[in-house]
């Protein structure tokens, strides 16, 4: 009878809240870490700029590794579209579209983009290539034939916690920071995630 009660209690726990979401989160972060290291090597081997391109507007989020032309590809300066006129915004979007057309997916991602598991989000990406946290649309982290890469932060989240992956420009040492949501955070999850990302991003800029 006691055993039956224990089994019943565990069956009532929502799927993913008892270790499952943590395991999926850890595996997702590890996959992105592997993509980062792969992109560093791929850029050097191809002697071209390589990027990890995230589509933050998809649900679930997807990402792929892409390579640009060999030789001297110069990345255009990213500008704040919120301060542009409609004509200027259209011009900037055309520039970025031209840039995107010069990249192709590496063989490992040619058939299908990598998809995040259910319940795992990439809530934002920050990079030295742009001056704010990107929370939607297509966002890329760039890697260069010199071995350098964009200094970046990738914010992963579940309903329970957030993991911040810190990608340095030269070192291979990718660091992770964990933040567990309080009950208040969970009751105001989107606002809490946004607030925490801004807090960490502002500290990161000062450092």
PDB file of N, CA and C in Angstrom, residues 182-189 192:
ATOM      1  N   UNK A 182      13.274  32.102  -8.150  1.00  0.00           N
ATOM      2  CA  UNK A 182      12.476  32.057  -6.926  1.00  0.00           C
ATOM      3  C   UNK A 182      11.011  31.873  -7.307  1.00  0.00           C
ATOM      4  N   UNK A 183      10.173  31.664  -6.309  1.00  0.00           N
ATOM      5  CA  UNK A 183       8.747  31.536  -6.589  1.00  0.00           C
ATOM      6  C   UNK A 183       8.202  32.823  -7.201  1.00  0.00           C
ATOM      7  N   UNK A 184       8.703  33.960  -6.715  1.00  0.00           N
ATOM      8  CA  UNK A 184       8.284  35.245  -7.306  1.00  0.00           C
ATOM      9  C   UNK A 184       8.691  35.309  -8.773  1.00  0.00           C
ATOM     10  N   UNK A 185       9.917  34.873  -9.079  1.00  0.00           N
ATOM     11  CA  UNK A 185      10.371  34.856 -10.469  1.00  0.00           C
ATOM     12  C   UNK A 185       9.448  34.009 -11.338  1.00  0.00           C
ATOM     13  N   UNK A 186       9.071  32.838 -10.800  1.00  0.00           N
ATOM     14  CA  UNK A 186       8.229  31.926 -11.567  1.00  0.00           C
ATOM     15  C   UNK A 186       6.848  32.516 -11.824  1.00  0.00           C
ATOM     16  N   UNK A 187       6.364  33.306 -10.877  1.00  0.00           N
ATOM     17  CA  UNK A 187       5.048  33.934 -11.043  1.00  0.00           C
ATOM     18  C   UNK A 187       5.088  35.072 -12.054  1.00  0.00           C
ATOM     19  N   UNK A 188       6.296  35.583 -12.328  1.00  0.00           N
ATOM     20  CA  UNK A 188       6.465  36.686 -13.285  1.00  0.00           C
ATOM     21  C   UNK A 188       7.629  36.335 -14.220  1.00  0.00           C
ATOM     22  N   UNK A 189       7.538  35.155 -14.832  1.00  0.00           N
ATOM     23  CA  UNK A 189       8.690  34.538 -15.475  1.00  0.00           C
ATOM     24  C   UNK A 189       9.304  35.397 -16.571  1.00  0.00           C
ATOM     25  N   UNK A 192      10.966  38.437 -15.160  1.00  0.00           N
ATOM     26  CA  UNK A 192      12.130  38.047 -14.370  1.00  0.00           C
ATOM     27  C   UNK A 192      13.309  37.676 -15.265  1.00  0.00           C
TER      28      UNK A 192
END
